[in-house]
PDB file of C-alpha atoms and ligand atoms in Angstrom:
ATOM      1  CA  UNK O   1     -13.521   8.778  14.466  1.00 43.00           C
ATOM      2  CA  UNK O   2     -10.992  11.651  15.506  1.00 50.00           C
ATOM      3  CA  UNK O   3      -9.458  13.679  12.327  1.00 54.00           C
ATOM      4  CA  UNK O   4      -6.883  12.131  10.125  1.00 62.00           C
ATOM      5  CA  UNK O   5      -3.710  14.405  11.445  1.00 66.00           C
ATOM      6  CA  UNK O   6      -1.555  15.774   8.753  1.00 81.00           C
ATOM      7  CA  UNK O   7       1.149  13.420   6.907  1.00 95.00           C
ATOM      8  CA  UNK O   8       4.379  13.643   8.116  1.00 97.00           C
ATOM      9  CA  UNK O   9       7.526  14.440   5.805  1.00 97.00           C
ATOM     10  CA  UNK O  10      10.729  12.437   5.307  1.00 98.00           C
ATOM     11  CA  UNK O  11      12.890  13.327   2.510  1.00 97.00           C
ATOM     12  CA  UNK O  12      15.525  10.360   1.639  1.00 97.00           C
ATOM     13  CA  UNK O  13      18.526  10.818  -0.557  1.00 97.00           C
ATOM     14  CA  UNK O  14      17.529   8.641  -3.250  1.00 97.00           C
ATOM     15  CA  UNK O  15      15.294   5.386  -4.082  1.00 97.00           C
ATOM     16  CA  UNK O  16      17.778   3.218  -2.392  1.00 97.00           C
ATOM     17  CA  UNK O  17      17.776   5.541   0.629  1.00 97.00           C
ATOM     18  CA  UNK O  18      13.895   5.851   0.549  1.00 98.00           C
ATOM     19  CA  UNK O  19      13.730   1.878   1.083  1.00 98.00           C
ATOM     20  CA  UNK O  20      15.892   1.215   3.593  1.00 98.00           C
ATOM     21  CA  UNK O  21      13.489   4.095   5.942  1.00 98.00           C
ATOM     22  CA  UNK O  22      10.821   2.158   4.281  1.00 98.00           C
ATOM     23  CA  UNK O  23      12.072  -1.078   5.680  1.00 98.00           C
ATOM     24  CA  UNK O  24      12.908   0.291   9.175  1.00 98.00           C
ATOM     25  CA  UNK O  25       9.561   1.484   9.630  1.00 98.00           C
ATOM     26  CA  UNK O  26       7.947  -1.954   8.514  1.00 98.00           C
ATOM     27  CA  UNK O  27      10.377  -3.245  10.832  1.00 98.00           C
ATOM     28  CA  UNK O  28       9.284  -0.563  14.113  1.00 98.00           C
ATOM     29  CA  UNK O  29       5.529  -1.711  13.133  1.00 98.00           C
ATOM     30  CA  UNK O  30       6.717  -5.559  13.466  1.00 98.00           C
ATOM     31  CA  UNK O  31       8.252  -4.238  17.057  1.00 98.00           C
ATOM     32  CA  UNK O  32       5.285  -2.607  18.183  1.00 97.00           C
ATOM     33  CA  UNK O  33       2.580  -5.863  18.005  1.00 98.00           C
ATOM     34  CA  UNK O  34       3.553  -9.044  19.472  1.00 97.00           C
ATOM     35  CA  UNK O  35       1.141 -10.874  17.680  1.00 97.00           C
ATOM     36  CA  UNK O  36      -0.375 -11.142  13.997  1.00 98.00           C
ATOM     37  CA  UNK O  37       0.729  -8.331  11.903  1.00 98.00           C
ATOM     38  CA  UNK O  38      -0.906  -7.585   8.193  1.00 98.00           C
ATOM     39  CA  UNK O  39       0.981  -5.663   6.218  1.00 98.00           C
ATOM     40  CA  UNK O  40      -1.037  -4.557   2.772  1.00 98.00           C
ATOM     41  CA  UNK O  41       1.619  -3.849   0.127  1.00 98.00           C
ATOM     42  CA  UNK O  42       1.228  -1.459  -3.268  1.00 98.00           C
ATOM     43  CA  UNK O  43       1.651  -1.745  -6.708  1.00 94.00           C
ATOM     44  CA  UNK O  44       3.755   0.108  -9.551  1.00 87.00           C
ATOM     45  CA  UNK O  45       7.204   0.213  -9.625  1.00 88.00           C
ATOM     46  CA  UNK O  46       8.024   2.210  -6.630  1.00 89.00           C
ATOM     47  CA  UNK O  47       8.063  -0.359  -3.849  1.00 95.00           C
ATOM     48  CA  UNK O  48      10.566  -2.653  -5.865  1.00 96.00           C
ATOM     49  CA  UNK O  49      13.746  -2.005  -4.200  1.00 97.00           C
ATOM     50  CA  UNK O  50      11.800  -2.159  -0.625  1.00 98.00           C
ATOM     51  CA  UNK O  51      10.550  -5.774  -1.736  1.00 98.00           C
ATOM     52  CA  UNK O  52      14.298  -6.527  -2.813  1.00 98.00           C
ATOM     53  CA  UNK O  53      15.733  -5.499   0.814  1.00 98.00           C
ATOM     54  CA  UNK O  54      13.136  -7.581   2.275  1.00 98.00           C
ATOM     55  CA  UNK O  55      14.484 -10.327   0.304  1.00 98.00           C
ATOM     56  CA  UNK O  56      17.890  -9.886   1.588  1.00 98.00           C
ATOM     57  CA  UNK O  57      19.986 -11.254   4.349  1.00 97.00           C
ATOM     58  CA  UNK O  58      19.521  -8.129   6.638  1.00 97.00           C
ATOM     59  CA  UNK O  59      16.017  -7.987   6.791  1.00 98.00           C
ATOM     60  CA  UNK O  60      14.672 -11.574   6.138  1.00 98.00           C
ATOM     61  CA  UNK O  61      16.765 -13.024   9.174  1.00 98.00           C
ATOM     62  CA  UNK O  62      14.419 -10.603  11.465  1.00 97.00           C
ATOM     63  CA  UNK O  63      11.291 -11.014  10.259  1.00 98.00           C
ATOM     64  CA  UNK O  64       8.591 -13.061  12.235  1.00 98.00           C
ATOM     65  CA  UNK O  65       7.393 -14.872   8.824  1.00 98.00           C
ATOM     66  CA  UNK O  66       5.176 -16.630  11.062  1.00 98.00           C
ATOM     67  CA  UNK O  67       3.428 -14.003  12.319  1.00 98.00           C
ATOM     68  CA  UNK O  68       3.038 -12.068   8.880  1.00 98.00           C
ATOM     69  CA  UNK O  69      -0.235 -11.786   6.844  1.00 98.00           C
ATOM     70  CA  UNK O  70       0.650  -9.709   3.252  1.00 98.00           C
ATOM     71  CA  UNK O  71      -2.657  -7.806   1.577  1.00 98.00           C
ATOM     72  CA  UNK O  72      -2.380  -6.072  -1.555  1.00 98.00           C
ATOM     73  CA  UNK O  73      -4.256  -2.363  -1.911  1.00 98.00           C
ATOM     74  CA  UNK O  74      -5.395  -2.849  -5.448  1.00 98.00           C
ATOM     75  CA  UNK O  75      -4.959  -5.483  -8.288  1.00 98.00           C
ATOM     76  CA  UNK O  76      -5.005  -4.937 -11.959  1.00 97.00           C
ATOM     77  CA  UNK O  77      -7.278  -7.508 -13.044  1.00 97.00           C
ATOM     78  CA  UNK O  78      -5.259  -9.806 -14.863  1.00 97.00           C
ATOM     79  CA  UNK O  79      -4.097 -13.007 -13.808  1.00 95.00           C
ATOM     80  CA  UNK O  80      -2.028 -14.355 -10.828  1.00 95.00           C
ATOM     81  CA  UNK O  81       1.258 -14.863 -13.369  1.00 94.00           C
ATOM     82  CA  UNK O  82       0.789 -11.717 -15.371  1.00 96.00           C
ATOM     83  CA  UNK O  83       3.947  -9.651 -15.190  1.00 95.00           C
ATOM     84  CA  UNK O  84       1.342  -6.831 -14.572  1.00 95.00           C
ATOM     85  CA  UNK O  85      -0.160  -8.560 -11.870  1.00 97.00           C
ATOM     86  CA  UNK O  86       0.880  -6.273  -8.464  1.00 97.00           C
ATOM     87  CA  UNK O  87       0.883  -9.175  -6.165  1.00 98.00           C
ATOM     88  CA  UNK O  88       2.818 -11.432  -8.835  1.00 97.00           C
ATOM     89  CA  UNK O  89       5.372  -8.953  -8.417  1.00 97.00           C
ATOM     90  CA  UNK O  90       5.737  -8.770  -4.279  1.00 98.00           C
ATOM     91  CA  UNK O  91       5.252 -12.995  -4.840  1.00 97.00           C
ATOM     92  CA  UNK O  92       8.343 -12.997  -6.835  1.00 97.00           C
ATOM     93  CA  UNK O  93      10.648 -10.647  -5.183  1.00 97.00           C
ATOM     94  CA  UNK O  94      10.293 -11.761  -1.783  1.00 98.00           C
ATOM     95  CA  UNK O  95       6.701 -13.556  -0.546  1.00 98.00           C
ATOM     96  CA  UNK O  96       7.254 -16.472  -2.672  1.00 98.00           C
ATOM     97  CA  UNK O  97      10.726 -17.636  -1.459  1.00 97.00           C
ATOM     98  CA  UNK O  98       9.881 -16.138   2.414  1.00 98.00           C
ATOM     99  CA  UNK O  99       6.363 -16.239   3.550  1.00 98.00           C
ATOM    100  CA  UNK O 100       4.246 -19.293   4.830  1.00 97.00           C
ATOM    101  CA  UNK O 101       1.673 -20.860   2.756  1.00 90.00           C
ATOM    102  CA  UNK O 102      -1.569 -19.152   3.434  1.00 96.00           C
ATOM    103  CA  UNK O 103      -0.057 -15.832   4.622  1.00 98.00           C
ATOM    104  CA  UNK O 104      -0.167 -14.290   0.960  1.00 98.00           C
ATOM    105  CA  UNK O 105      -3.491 -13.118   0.737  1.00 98.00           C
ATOM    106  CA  UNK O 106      -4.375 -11.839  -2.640  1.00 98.00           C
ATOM    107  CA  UNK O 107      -6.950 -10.262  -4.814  1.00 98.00           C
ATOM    108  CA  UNK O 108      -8.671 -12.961  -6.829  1.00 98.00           C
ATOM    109  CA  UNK O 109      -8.375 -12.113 -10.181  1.00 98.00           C
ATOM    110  CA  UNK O 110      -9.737 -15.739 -11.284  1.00 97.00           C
ATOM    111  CA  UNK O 111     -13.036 -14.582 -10.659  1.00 97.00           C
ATOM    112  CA  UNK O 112     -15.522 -14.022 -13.567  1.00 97.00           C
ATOM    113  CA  UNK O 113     -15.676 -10.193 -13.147  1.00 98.00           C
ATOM    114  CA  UNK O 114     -13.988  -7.598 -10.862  1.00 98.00           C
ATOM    115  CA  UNK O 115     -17.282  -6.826  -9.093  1.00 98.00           C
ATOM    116  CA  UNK O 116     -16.706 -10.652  -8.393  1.00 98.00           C
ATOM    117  CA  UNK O 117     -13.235 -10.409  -7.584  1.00 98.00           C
ATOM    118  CA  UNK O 118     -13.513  -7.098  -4.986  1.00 98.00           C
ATOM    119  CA  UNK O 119     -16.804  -9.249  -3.020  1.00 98.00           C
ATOM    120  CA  UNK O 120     -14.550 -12.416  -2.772  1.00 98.00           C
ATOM    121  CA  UNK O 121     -11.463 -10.200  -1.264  1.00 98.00           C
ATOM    122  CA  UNK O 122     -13.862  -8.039   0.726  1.00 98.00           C
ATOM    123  CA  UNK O 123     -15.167 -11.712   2.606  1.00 98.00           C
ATOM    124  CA  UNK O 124     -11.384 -12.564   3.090  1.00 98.00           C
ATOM    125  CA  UNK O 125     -10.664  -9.306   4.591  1.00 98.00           C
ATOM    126  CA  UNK O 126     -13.515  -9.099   6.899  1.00 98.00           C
ATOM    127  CA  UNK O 127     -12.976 -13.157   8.128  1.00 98.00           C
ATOM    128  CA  UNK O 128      -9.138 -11.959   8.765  1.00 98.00           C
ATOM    129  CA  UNK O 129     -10.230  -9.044  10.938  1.00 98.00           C
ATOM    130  CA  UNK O 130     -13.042 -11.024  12.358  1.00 98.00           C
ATOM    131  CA  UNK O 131     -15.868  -8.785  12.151  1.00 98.00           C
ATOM    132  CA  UNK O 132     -17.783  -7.042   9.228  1.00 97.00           C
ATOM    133  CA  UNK O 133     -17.300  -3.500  10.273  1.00 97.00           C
ATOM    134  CA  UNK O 134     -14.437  -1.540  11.286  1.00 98.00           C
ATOM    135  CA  UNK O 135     -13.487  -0.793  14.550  1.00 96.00           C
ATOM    136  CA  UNK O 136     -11.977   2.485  14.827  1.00 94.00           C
ATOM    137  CA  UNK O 137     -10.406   1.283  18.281  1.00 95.00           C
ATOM    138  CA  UNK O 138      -8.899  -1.566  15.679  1.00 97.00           C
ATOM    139  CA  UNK O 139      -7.401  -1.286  12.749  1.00 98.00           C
ATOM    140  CA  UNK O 140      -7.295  -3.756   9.993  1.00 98.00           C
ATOM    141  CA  UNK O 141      -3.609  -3.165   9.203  1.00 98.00           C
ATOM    142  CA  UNK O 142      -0.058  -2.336  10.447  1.00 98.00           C
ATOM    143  CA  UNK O 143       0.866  -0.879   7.714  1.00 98.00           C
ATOM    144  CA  UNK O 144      -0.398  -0.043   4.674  1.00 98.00           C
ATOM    145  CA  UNK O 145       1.728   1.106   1.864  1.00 98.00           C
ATOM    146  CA  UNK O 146       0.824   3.741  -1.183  1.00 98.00           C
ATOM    147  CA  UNK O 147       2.424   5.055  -3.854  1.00 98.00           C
ATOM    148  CA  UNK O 148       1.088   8.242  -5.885  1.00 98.00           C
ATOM    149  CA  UNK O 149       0.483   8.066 -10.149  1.00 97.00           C
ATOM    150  CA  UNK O 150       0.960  11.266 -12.016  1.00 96.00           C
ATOM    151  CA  UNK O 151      -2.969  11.774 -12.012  1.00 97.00           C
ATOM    152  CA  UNK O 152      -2.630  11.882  -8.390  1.00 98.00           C
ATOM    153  CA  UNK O 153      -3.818   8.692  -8.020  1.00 98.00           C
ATOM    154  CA  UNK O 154      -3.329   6.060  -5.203  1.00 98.00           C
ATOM    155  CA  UNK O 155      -4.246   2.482  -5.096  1.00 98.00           C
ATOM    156  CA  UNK O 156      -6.958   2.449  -7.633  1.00 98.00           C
ATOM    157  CA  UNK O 157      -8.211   5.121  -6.592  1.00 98.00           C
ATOM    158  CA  UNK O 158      -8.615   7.438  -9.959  1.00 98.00           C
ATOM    159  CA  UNK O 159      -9.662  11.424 -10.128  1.00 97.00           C
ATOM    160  CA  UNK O 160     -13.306  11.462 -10.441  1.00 95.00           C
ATOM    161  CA  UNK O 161     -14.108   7.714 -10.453  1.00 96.00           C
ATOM    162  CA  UNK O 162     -16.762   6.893  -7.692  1.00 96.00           C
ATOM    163  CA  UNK O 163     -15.136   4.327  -6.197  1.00 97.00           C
ATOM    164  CA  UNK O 164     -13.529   7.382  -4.258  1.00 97.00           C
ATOM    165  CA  UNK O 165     -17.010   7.863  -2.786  1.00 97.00           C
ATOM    166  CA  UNK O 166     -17.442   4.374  -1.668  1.00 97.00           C
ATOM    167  CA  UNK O 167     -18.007   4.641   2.230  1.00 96.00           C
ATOM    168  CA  UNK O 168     -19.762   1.275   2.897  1.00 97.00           C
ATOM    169  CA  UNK O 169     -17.648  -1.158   0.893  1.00 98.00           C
ATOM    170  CA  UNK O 170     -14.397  -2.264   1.910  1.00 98.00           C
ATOM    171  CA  UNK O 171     -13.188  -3.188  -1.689  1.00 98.00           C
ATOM    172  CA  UNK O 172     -14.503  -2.141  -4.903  1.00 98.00           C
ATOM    173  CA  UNK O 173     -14.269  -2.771  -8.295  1.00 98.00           C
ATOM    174  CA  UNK O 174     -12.540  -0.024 -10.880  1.00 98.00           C
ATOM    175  CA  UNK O 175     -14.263  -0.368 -14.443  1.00 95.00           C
ATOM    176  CA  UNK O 176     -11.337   2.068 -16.059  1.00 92.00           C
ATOM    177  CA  UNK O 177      -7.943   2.735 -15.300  1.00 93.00           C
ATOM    178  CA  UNK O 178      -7.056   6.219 -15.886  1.00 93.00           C
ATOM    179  CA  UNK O 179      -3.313   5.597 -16.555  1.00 92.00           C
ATOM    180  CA  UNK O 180      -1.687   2.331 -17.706  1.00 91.00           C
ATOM    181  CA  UNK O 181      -2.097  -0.411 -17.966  1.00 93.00           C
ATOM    182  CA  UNK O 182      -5.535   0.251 -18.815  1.00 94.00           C
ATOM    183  CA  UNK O 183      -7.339  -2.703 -17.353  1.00 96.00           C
ATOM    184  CA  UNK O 184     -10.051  -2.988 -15.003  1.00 96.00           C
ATOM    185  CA  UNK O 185      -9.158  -2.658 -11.205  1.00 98.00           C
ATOM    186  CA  UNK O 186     -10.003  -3.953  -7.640  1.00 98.00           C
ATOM    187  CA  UNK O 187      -9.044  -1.851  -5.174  1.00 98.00           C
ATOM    188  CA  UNK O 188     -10.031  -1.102  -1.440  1.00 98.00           C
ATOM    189  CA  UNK O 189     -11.846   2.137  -0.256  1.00 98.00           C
ATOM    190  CA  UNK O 190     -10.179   4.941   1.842  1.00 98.00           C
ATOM    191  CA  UNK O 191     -12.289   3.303   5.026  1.00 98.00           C
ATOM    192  CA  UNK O 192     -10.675   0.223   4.064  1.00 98.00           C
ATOM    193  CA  UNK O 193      -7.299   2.006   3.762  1.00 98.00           C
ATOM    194  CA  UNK O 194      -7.571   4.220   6.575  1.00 98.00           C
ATOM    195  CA  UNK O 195      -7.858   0.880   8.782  1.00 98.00           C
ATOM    196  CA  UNK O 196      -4.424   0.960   9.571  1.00 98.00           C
ATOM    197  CA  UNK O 197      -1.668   2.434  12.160  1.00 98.00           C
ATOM    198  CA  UNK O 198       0.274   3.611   9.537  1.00 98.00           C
ATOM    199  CA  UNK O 199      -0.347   4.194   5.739  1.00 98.00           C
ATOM    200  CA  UNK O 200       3.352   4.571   3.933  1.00 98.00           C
ATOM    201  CA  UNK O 201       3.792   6.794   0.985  1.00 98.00           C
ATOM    202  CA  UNK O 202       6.451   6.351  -1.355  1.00 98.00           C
ATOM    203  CA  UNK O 203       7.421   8.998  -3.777  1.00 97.00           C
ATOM    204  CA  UNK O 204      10.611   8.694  -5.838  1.00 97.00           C
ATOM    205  CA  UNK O 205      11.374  10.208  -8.872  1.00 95.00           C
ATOM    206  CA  UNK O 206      12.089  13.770 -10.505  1.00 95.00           C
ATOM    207  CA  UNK O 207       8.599  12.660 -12.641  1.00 95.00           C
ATOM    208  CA  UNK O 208       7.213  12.366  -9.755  1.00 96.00           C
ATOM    209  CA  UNK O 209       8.071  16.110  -8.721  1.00 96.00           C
ATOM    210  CA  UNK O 210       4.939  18.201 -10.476  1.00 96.00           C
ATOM    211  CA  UNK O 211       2.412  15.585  -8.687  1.00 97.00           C
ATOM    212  CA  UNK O 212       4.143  15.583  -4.727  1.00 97.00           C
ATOM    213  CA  UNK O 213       4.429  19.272  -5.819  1.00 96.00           C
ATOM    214  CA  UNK O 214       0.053  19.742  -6.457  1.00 96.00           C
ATOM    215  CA  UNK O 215       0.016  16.965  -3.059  1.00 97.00           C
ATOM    216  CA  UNK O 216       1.815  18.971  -0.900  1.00 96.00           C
ATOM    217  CA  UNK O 217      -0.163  22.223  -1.971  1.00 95.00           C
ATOM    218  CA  UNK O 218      -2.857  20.412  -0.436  1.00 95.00           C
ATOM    219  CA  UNK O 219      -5.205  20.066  -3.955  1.00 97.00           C
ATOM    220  CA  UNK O 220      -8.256  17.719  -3.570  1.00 96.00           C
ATOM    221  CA  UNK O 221      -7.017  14.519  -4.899  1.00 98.00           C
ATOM    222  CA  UNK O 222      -7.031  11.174  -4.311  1.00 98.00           C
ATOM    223  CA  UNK O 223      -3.771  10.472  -2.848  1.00 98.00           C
ATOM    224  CA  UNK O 224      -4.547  13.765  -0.356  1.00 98.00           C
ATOM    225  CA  UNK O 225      -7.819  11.653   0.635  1.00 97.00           C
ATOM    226  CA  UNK O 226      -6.253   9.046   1.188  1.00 98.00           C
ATOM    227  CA  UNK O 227      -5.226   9.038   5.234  1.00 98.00           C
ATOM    228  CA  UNK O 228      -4.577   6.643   8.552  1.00 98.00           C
ATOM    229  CA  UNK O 229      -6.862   7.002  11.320  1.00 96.00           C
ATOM    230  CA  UNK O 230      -3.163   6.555  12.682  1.00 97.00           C
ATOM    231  CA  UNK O 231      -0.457   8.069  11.218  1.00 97.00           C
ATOM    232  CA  UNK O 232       0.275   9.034   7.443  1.00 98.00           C
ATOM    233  CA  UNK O 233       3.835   9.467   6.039  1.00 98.00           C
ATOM    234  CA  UNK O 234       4.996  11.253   2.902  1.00 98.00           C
ATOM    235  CA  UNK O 235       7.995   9.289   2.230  1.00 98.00           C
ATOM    236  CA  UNK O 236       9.887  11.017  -0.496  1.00 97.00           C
ATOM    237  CA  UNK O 237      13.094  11.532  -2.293  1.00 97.00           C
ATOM    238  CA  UNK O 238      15.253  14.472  -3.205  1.00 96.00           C
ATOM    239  CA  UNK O 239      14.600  13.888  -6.985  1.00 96.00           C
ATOM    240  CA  UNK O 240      10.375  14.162  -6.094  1.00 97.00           C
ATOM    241  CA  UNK O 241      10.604  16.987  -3.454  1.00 96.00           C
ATOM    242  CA  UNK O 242      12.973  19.233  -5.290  1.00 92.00           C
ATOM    243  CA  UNK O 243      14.352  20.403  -2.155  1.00 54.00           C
ATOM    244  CA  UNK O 244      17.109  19.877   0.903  1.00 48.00           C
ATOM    245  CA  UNK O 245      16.437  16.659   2.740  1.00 48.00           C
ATOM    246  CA  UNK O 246      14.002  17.457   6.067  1.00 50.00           C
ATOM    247  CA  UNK O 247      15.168  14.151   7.835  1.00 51.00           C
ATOM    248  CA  UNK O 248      17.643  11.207   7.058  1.00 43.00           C
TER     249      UNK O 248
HETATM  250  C1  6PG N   1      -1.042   0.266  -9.506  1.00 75.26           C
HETATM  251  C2  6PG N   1      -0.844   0.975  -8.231  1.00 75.26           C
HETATM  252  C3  6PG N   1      -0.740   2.453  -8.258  1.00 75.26           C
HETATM  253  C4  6PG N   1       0.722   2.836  -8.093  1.00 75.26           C
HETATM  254  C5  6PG N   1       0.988   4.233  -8.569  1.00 75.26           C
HETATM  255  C6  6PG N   1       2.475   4.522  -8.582  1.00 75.26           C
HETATM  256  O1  6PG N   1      -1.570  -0.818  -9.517  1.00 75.26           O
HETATM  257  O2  6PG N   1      -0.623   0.834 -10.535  1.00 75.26           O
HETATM  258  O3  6PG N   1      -1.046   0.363  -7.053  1.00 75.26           O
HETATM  259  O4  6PG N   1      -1.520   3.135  -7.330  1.00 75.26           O
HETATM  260  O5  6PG N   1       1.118   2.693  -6.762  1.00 75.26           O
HETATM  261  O6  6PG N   1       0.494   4.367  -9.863  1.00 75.26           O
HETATM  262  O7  6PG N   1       3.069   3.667  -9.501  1.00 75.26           O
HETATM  263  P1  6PG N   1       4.645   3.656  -9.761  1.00 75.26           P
HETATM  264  O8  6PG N   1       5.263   3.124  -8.530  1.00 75.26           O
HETATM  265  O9  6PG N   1       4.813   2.698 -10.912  1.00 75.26           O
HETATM  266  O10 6PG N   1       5.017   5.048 -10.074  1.00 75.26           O
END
């Protein structure tokens, strides 16, 4: 597999800004494959406002619903109607009003146990792509989408925790959260991840500034392991950067 190249920079104005770039690269990955696109969406707070344009009048009426499979890139394991639940939250926003039965594909957090949970979502996967190893020629995703936590964590993917070293397994099970909420996690591997034309970071925030800050300064940490055999794309705002915009 050739070397992951460097992530690309965009600095938005603000949140509100940072979706709508969001939304018109979703919408340029939708315009670039004429036939089933999967689109594996984050957690946290951060991609809120992106699911609320989605929702909206000017981006619903020009997406191919039909031709739209949604994965999730980790799950706190709670249950499908937990507020906490990531997926709940994308269901509620937009997927449950929008997308067709049996396009929602999420982590199973019925199961008895996480390990349970991550096996049953790493079948689904593998029966979506069609094939039980990753083609590097084919990725599993259009786009995936990240966000960073202030431990310089993405997905589920905590400092230290060895599901970081998983190479084999496409989705793994996370026995401690190092931030809140401090439940156990499923979350896919950076193979998994790294399955994908484009993997979309989105960092708002002036909290958010001392983590982008370590990030961009290169430090070994998750969300710096974490890159598309395609391309990767710091998406950030003037609040996290601390700087002049570099594109708008
Ligand atoms: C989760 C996440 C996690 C999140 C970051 C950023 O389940 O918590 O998927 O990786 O994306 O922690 O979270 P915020 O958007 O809330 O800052």
């Amino acid at each position: 597999m050739k070397a992951a190249s460097p992530p690309r920079q965009i600095v938005a104005t603000d949140p509100a800004a940072l979706a709508v770039v969001a939304a018109e690269r979703l919408m340029a990955r939708i315009a670039a494959n004429a036939g089933r696109i999967a689109i594996c969406l984050t957690g946290g707070s951060s991609p809120k406002q992106l699911y609320q344009l989605l929702a909206s009048e000017r981006y619903a009426s020009r997406i191919p619903w039909d031709r739209m499979h949604w994965f999730i890139g980790d799950e706190r394991f709670v249950g499908p109607s937990d507020p906490l639940n990531n997926m709940g939250i994308a269901r509620s926003i937009f997927l449950d009003r929008l997308a067709p039965q049996g396009h929602v594909h999420p982590i199973p957090t019925g199961a008895a146990t996480p390990g349970d949970a991550a096996q049953a979502y790493e079948r689904e996967l593998q029966s979506f792509y069609g094939a039980s190893a990753l083609e590097p020629a084919r990725p599993l995703f259009d786009l995936v989408l990240m966000g960073v936590g202030p431990d310089g964590h993405t997905a589920s993917l905590f400092p230290g925790d060895p599901a970081l070293a998983e190479t084999a397994r496409w989705v793994t099970a996370v026995a401690k959260a190092n931030v809140a909420p401090f439940v156990p996690r499923v979350t896919l591997t950076l193979p998994a991840l790294a399955s994908c034309h484009e993997m979309l970071f989105g960092i708002a925030g002036k909290e958010k500034h001392a983590i982008l800050t370590r990030l961009l300064a290169g430090e070994n940490l998750p969300a710096n392991r974490a890159r598309s055999m395609g391309e990767t794309v710091f998406l950030m705002d003037e609040a996290a950067f601390g700087g002049e915009p570099l594109e708008r």
